[in-house]
Coordinates of C-alpha atoms in Angstrom, one line a residue:
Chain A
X632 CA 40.0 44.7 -72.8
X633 CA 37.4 44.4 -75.8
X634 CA 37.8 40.9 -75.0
X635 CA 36.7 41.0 -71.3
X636 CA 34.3 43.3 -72.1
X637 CA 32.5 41.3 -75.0
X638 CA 33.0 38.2 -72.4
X639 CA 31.3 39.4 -70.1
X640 CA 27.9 40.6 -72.4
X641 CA 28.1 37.2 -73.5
X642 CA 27.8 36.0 -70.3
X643 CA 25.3 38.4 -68.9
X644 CA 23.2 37.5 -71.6
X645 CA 23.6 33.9 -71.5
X646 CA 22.3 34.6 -67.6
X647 CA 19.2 36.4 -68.5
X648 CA 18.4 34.0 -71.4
X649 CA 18.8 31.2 -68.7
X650 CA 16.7 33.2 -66.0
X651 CA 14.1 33.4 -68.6
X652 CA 14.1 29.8 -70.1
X653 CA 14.8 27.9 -66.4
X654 CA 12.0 27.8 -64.6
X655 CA 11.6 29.0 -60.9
X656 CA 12.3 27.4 -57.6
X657 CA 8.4 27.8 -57.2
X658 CA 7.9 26.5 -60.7
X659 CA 9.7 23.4 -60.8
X660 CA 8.0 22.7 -56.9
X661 CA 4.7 22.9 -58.8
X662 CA 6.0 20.9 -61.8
X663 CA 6.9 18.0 -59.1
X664 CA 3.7 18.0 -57.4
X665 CA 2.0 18.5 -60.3
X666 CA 3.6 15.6 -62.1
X667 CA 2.8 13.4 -59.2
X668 CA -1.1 14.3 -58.8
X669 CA -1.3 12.8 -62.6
X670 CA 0.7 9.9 -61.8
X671 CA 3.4 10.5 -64.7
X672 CA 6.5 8.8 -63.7
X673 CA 7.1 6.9 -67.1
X674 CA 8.4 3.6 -65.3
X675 CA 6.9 0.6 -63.7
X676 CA 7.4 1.0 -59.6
X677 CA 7.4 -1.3 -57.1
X678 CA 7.3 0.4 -54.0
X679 CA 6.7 -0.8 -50.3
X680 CA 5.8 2.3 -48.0
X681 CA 4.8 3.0 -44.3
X682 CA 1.6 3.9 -43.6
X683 CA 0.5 5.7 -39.9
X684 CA -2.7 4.2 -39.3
X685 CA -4.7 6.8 -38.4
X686 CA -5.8 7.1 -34.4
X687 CA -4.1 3.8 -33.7
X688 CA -0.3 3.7 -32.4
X689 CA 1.1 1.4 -35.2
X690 CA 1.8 1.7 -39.1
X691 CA 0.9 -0.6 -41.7
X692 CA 3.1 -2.2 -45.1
X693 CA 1.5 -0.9 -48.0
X694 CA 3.2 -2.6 -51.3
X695 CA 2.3 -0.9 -54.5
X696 CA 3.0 -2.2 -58.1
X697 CA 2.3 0.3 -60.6
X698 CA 2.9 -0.6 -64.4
X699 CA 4.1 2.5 -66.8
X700 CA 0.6 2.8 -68.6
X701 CA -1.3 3.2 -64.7
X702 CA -2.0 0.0 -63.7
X703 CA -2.0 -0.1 -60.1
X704 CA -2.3 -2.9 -57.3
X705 CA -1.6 -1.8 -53.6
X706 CA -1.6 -5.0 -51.5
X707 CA -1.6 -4.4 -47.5
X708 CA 0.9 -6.9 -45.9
X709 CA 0.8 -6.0 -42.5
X710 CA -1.1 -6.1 -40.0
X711 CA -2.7 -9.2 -41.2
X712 CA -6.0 -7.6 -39.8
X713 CA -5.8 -4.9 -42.4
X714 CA -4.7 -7.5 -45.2
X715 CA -7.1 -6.8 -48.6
X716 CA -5.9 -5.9 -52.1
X717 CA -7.1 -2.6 -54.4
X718 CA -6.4 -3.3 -58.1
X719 CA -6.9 -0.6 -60.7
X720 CA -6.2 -2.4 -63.7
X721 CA -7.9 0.8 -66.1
X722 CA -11.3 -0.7 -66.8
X723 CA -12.6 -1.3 -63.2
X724 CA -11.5 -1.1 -59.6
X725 CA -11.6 -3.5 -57.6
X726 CA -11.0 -4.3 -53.4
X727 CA -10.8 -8.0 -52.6
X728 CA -10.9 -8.2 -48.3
X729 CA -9.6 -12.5 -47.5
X730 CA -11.6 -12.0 -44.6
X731 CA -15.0 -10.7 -45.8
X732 CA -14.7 -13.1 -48.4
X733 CA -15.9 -9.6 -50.4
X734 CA -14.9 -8.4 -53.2
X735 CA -16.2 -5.0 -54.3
X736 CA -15.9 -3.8 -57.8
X737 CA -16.9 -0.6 -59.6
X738 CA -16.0 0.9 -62.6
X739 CA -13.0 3.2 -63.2
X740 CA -14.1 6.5 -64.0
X741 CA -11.0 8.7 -64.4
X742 CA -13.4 12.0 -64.0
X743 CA -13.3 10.8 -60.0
X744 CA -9.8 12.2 -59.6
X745 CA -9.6 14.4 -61.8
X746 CA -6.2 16.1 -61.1
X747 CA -7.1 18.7 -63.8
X748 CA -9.7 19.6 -61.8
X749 CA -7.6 20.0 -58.7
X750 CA -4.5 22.4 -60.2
X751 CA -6.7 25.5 -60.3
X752 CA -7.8 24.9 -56.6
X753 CA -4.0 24.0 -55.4
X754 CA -2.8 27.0 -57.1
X755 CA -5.5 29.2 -55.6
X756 CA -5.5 27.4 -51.7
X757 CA -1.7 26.6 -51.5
X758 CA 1.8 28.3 -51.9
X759 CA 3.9 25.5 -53.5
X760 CA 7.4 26.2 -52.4
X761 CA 10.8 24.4 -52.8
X762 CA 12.3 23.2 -49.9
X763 CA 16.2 22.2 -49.8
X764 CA 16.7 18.6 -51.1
X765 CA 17.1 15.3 -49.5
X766 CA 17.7 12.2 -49.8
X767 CA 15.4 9.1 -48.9
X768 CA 16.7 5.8 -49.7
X769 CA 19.9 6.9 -50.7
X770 CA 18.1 8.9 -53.7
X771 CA 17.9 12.4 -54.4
X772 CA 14.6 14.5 -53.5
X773 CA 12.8 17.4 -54.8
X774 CA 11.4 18.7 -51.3
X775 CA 8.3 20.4 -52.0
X776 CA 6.4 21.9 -49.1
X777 CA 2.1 23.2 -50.2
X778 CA 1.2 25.6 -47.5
X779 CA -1.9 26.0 -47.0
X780 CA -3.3 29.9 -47.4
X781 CA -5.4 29.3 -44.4
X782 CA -3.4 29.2 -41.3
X783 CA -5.8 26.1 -39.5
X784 CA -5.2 24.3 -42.1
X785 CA -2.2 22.1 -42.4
X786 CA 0.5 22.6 -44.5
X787 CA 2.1 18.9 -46.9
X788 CA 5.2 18.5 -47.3
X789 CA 6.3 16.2 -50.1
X790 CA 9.6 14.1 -50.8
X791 CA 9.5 13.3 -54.4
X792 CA 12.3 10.9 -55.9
X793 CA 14.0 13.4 -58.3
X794 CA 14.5 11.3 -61.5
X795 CA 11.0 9.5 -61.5
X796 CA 9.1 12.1 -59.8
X797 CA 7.4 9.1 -57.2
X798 CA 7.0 10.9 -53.8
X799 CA 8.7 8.7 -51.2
X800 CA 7.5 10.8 -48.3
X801 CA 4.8 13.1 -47.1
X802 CA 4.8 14.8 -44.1
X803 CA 2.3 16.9 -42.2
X804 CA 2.9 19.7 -40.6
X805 CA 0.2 21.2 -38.1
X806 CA -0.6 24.4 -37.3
X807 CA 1.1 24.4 -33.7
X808 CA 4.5 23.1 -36.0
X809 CA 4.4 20.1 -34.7
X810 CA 4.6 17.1 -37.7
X811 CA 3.5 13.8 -38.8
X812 CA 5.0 11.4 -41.4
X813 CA 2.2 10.5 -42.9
X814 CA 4.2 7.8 -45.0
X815 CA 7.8 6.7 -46.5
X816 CA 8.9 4.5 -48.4
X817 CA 11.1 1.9 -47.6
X818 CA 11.9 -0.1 -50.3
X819 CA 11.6 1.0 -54.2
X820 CA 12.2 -0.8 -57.4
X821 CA 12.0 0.0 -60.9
X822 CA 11.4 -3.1 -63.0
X823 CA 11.3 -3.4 -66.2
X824 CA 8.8 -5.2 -67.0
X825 CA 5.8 -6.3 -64.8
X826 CA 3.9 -9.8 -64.9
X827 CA 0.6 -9.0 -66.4
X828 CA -1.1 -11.3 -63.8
X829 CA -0.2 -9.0 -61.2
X830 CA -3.4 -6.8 -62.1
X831 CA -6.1 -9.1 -62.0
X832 CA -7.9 -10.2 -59.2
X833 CA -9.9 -13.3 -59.9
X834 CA -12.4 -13.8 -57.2
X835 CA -12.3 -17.4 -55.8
X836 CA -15.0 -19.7 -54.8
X837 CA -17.3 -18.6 -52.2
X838 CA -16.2 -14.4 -52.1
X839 CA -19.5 -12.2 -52.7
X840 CA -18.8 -9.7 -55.6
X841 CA -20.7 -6.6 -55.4
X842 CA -20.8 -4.5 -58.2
X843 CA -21.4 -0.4 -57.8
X844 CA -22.1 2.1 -60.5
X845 CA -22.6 5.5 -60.3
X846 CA -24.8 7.5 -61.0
X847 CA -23.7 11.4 -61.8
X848 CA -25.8 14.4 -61.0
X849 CA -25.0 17.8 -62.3
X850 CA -27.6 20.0 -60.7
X851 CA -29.0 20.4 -56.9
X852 CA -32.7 19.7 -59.0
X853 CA -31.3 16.8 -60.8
X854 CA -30.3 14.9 -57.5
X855 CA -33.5 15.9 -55.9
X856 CA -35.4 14.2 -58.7
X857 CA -33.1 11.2 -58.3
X858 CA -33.2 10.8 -54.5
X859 CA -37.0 11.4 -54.0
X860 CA -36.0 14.1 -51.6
X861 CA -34.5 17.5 -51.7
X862 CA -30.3 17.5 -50.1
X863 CA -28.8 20.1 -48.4
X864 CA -25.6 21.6 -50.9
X865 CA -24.4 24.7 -49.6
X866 CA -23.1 26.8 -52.5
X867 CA -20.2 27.8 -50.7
X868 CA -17.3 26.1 -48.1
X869 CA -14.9 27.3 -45.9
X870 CA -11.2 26.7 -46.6
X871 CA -11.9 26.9 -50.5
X872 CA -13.0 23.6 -50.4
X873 CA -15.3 23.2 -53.5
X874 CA -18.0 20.3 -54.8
X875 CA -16.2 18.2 -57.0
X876 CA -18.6 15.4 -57.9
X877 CA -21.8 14.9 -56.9
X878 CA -23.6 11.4 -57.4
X879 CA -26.5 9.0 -56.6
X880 CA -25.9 5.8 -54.8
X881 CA -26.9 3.2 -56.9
X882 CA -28.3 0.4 -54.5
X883 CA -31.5 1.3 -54.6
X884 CA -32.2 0.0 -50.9
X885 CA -31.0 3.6 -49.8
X886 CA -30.8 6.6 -52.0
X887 CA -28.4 8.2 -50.8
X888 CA -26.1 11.5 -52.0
X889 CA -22.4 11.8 -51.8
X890 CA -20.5 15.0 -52.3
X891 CA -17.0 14.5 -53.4
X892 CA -15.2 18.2 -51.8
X893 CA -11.5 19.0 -52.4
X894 CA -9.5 21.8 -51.9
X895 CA -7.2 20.6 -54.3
X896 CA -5.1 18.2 -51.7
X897 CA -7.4 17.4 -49.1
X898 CA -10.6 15.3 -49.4
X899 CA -14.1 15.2 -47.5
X900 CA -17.0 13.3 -48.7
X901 CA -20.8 14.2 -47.4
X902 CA -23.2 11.8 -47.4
X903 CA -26.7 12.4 -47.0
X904 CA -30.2 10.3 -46.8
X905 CA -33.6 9.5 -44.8
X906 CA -33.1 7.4 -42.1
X907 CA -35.5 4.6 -41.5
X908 CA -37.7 5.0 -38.3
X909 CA -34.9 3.5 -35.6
X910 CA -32.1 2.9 -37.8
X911 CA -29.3 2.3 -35.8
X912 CA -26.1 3.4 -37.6
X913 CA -23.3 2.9 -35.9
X914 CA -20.7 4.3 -38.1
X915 CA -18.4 6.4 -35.6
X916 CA -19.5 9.3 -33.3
X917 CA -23.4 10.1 -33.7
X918 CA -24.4 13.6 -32.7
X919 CA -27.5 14.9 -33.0
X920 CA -28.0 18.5 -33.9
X921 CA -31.4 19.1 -35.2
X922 CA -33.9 17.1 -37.3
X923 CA -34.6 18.6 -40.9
X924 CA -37.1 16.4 -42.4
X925 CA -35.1 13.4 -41.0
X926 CA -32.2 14.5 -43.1
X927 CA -28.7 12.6 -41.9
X928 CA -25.6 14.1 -42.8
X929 CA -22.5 12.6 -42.5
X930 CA -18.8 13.5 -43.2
X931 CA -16.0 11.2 -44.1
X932 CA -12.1 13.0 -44.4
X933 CA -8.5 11.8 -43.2
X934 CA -8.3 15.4 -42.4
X935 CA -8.7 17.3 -38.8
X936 CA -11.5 17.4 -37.0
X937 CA -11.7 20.8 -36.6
X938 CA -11.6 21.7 -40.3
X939 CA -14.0 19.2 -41.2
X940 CA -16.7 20.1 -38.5
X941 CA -16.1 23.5 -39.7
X942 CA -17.2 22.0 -43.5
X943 CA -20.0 20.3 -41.7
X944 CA -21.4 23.6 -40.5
X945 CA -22.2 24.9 -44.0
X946 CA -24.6 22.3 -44.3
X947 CA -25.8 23.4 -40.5
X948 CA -26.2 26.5 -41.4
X949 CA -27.9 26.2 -44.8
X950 CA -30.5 23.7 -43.0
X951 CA -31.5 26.2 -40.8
X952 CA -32.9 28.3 -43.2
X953 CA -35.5 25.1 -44.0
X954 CA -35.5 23.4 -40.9
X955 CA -33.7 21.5 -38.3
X956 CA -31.4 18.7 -39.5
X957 CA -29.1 15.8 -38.3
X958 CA -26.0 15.8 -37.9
X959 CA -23.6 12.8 -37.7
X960 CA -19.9 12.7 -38.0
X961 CA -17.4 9.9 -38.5
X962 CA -13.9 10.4 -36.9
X963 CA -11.1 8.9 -38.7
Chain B
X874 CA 9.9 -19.4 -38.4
X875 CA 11.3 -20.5 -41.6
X876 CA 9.1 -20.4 -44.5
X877 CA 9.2 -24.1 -44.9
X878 CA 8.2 -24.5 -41.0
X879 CA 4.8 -22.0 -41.8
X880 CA 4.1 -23.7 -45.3
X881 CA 3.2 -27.4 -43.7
X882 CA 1.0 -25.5 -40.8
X883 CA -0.6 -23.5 -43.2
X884 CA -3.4 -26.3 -43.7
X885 CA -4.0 -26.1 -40.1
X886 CA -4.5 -22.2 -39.8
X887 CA -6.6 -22.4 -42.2
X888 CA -8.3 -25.1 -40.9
X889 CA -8.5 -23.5 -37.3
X890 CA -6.4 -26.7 -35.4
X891 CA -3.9 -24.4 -34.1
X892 CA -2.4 -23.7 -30.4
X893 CA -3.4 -19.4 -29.9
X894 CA 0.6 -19.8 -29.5
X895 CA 1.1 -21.1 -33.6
X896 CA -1.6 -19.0 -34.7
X897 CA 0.3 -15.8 -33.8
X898 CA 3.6 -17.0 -35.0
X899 CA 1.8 -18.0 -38.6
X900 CA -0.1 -15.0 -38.8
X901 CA 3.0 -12.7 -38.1
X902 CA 5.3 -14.4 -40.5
X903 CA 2.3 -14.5 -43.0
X904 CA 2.5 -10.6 -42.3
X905 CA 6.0 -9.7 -43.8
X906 CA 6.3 -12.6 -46.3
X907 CA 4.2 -11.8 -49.7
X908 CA 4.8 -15.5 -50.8
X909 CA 3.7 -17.6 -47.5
X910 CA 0.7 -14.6 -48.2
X911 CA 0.1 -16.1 -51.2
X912 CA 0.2 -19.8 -50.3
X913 CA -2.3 -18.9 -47.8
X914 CA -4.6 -17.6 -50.1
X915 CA -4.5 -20.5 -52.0
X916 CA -5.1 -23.0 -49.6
X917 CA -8.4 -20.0 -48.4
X918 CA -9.7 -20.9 -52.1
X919 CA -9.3 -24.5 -52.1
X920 CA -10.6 -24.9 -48.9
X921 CA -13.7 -23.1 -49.9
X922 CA -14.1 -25.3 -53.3
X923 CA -13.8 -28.3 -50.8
X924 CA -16.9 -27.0 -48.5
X925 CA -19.1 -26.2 -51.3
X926 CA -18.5 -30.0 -53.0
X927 CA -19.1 -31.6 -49.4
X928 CA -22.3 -29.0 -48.7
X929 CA -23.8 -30.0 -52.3
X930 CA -26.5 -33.0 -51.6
X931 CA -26.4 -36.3 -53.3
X932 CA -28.4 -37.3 -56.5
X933 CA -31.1 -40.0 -55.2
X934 CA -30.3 -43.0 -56.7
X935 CA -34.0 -43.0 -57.8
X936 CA -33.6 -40.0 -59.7
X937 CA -33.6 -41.6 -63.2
X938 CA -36.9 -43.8 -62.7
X939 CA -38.5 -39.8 -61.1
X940 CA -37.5 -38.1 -64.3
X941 CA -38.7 -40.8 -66.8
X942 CA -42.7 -41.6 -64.5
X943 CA -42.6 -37.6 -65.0
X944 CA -41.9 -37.3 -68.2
X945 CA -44.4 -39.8 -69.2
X946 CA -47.7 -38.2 -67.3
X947 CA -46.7 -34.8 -68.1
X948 CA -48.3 -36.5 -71.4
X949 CA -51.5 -36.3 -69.9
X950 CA -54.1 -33.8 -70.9
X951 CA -54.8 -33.2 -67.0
X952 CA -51.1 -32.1 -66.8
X953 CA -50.9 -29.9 -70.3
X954 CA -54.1 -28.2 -69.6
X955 CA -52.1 -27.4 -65.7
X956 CA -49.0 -26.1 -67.2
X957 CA -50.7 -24.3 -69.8
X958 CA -52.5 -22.4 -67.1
X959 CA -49.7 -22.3 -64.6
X960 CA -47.3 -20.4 -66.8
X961 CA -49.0 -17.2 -67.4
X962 CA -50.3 -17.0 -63.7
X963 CA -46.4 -17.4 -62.4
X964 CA -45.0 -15.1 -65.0
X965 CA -47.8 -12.5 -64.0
X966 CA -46.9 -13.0 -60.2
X967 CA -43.3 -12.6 -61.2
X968 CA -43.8 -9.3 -62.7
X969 CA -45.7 -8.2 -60.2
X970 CA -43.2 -9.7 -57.6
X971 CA -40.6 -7.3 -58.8
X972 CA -42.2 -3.9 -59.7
X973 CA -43.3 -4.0 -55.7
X974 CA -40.9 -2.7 -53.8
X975 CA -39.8 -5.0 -50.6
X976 CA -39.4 -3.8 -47.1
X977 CA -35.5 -3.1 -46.3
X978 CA -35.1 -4.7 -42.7
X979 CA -32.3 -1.8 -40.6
X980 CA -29.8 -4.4 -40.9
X981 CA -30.1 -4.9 -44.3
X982 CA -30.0 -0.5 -44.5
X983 CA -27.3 -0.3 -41.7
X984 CA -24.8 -2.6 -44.5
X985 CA -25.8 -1.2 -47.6
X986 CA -25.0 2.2 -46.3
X987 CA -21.9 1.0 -44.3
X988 CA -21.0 -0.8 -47.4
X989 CA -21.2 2.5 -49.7
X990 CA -19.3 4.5 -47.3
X991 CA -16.2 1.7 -46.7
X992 CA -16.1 1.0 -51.0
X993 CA -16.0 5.1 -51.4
X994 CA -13.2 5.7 -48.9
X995 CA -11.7 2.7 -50.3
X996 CA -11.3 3.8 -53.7
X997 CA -10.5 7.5 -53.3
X998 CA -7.3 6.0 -50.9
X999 CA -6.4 3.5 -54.1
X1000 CA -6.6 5.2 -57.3
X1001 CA -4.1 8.2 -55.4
X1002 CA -2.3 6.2 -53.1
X1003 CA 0.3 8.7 -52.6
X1004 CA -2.3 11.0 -51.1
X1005 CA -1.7 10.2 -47.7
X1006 CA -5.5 8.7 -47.8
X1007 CA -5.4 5.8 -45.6
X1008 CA -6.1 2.6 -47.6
X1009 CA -8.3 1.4 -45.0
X1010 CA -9.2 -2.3 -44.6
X1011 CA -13.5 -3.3 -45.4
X1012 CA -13.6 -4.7 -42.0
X1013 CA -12.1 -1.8 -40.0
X1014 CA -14.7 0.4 -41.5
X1015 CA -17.6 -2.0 -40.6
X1016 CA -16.7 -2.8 -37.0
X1017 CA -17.1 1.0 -36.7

């Protein structure tokens, strides 16, 4: 009796100490997507995924090599009309496009994605919840779905690769249920070791190289200074989508300002700047709204439409306390 | 089509002295192989090298005899007294040159600012490629 009696205390308590060391369903979600925002998978990766090309009917080959310290070289192989080659080897970034004969290289500024940055706003924007495993590739998954705490939004759904942490699938899931893979991965390796030469892109005879750097402004006075012309930053967004960098174009041919907005997952970059009497930019749908000193705004996001017009109609709306402004949008 | 078969056309694609019918079969086994990929981008390169040689012009065979008939009247006081005055006023037309700021033609604005938007996009898709963010090809963005 005293014996089934002091087994089961023993056990009880081993329960609650276990309850209170083990992390949550919830936690451990967060711990994967966490993990994967910061890159930390502790092994070299080489990974071929598929890719929806957005508002085409096709997907593209994506291969990535990525060494254990963060070195990373994504190389599309198909279509052959999307074929270029991004190379992060720590110091700089770097896009080589065969075609342009262009290669563009800027410098790697870690503060750009800051996934430090971007925890608070997931945490406050999304419910990170664990989902019931799976397996891709014949490997275990951690299924982690973020929904979004604003119903228009969509809600991610994540398949990461349970031992290394590497997602191996995201999915999209709309607001009338319906949803997208966004990509898999069909093939995964992990080498290792990785031939240095992979990360370096040597640019060959004949390709332009254009170098960028960046300027960072901290304040809305600082950029005005800078661009020679006061921008339009709303102090607040809809969605909790917040400012996360703002900087100065460096080619001096156009000043122009770009605001880097997150909410945590999801990207949208503004652009704004004078356009030149009859500039003709043809970069997606041009709509005029109203003219504010000439002002053009544009927005840039793999996001939808609707919640990035919505983003777009902060800056509408703080305009039209000054003035009339323009309006452009690019659809992606 | 065997990699062997694309390898010995791969001169030709590159050239352009292809039927539309081998260009397509080329191009889509150059798609899924990494190493035909490669080869291509090797011949791209070597081609290139080859062009530039062939565009650089010929040394005149006179050249030597030029240089030395220079070299000996730039001894001249005429031609000291010339330089001497020549240097200041192109190094003053220089500096002036660049503090005044050229007109941008719209074509020249219409890339810069294509170019900014494309390199931006670019980079946010490759340093967190598991975001979803399409990695979109430079030329896709500027035949927007």
């Amino acid at each position: 009796m005293f014996t089934t009696r002091a087994s089961k205390a023993v056990s009880f308590g081993l329960l609650v100490a276990i309850a209170a060391i083990a992390p949550s369903q919830d936690e451990k979600a967060q711990r994967y997507l966490f993990r994967s925002l910061a890159g930390d998978y502790r092994t070299n990766i080489v990974a071929v995924l598929k890719q929806r090309i957005a508002n085409e009917n096709g997907s593209k080959l994506v291969k990535i090599q990525r060494s254990m310290d963060g070195k990373t070289k994504e190389s599309v192989l198909s279509p052959l009309h999307l074929q270029g080659e991004f190379l992060d080897d720590g110091k700089e970034l770097k896009f080589y496009s065969p075609d342009d004969r262009l290669l563009i290289v800027q410098p790697n500024n870690p503060a750009a994605q800051d996934y430090k940055f971007r925890l608070p706003l997931i945490q406050k924007n999304y419910n990170i919840r664990l989902e019931p495993g799976r397996k891709v590739l014949g490997r275990n998954c951690v299924v982690v779905t973020a929904e979004s705490k604003y119903p228009k939004v969509s809600d991610i759904r994540y398949s990461f690769d349970e031992k290394t942490g590497f997602p191996l699938s995201k999915e999209i899931i709309h607001s009338d249920k319906t949803v997208d893979l966004d990509y898999e991965v069909s093939d995964i390796k992990f080498p290792g070791k990785l031939d240095p030469s992979i990360f370096r892109i040597e640019p060959v005879v004949g390709v332009e190289v254009v170098n960028y750097a960046e300027q960072c402004v901290n304040r809305p006075s600082e950029a005005a200074q800078a661009l020679g012309f006061v921008p339009l930053i709303p102090t607040r967004f809809p969605y909790g989508f917040q400012i996360q960098r703002m900087t100065i174009s460096d080619k001096n041919k156009v000043k122009m300002l770009c605001l880097k907005l997150t909410d945590g997952l999801q990207r949208i970059t503004i652009y704004e700047w004078v356009p030149a009497p009859g500039e003709t930019i043809t970069t997606g749908e041009d709509r005029e709204i109203k003219l504010h000193n000439g002002l053009k705004i544009v927005a840039v996001a793999d996001i939808d439409s609707g919640i990035r017009d919505s983003v777009l109609h902060t800056f509408i709306v703080r305009a039209e306390g000054d003035g009339p402004a323009l309006i452009t949008r690019i659809g992606i | 089509m065997s990699c062997n078969s694309v390898k010995t056309k791969l001169s030709s694609y590159v050239d352009g002295e292809m039927s539309a019918a081998e260009l397509q079969q080329v191009k889509r086994h150059v798609a899924s192989c990494p190493d035909c990929y490669k080869q291509l981008e090797q011949f791209r390169g070597v081609r290139t090298s080859l062009r530039d040689l062939d565009a650089a012009p010929e040394a005149p065979s006179d050249l030597p005899d030029r240089v030395l008939r220079t070299i000996k009247s730039s001894r001249t006081n005429y031609f000291k007294f010339a330089f001497a005055l020549a240097v200041p006023v192109l190094l003053a037309a220089m500096i002036i040159s660049s503090r005044t700021p050229k007109p941008i033609s719209n074509s020249d604005r219409d890339l810069t600012i294509k170019r900014q938007l494309a390199k931006d996009r670019i980079f946010d898709a490759g340093t967190d490629p598991t975001s979803g963010a399409s990695l979109v090809h430079y030329t896709s963005f500027e035949g927007r």
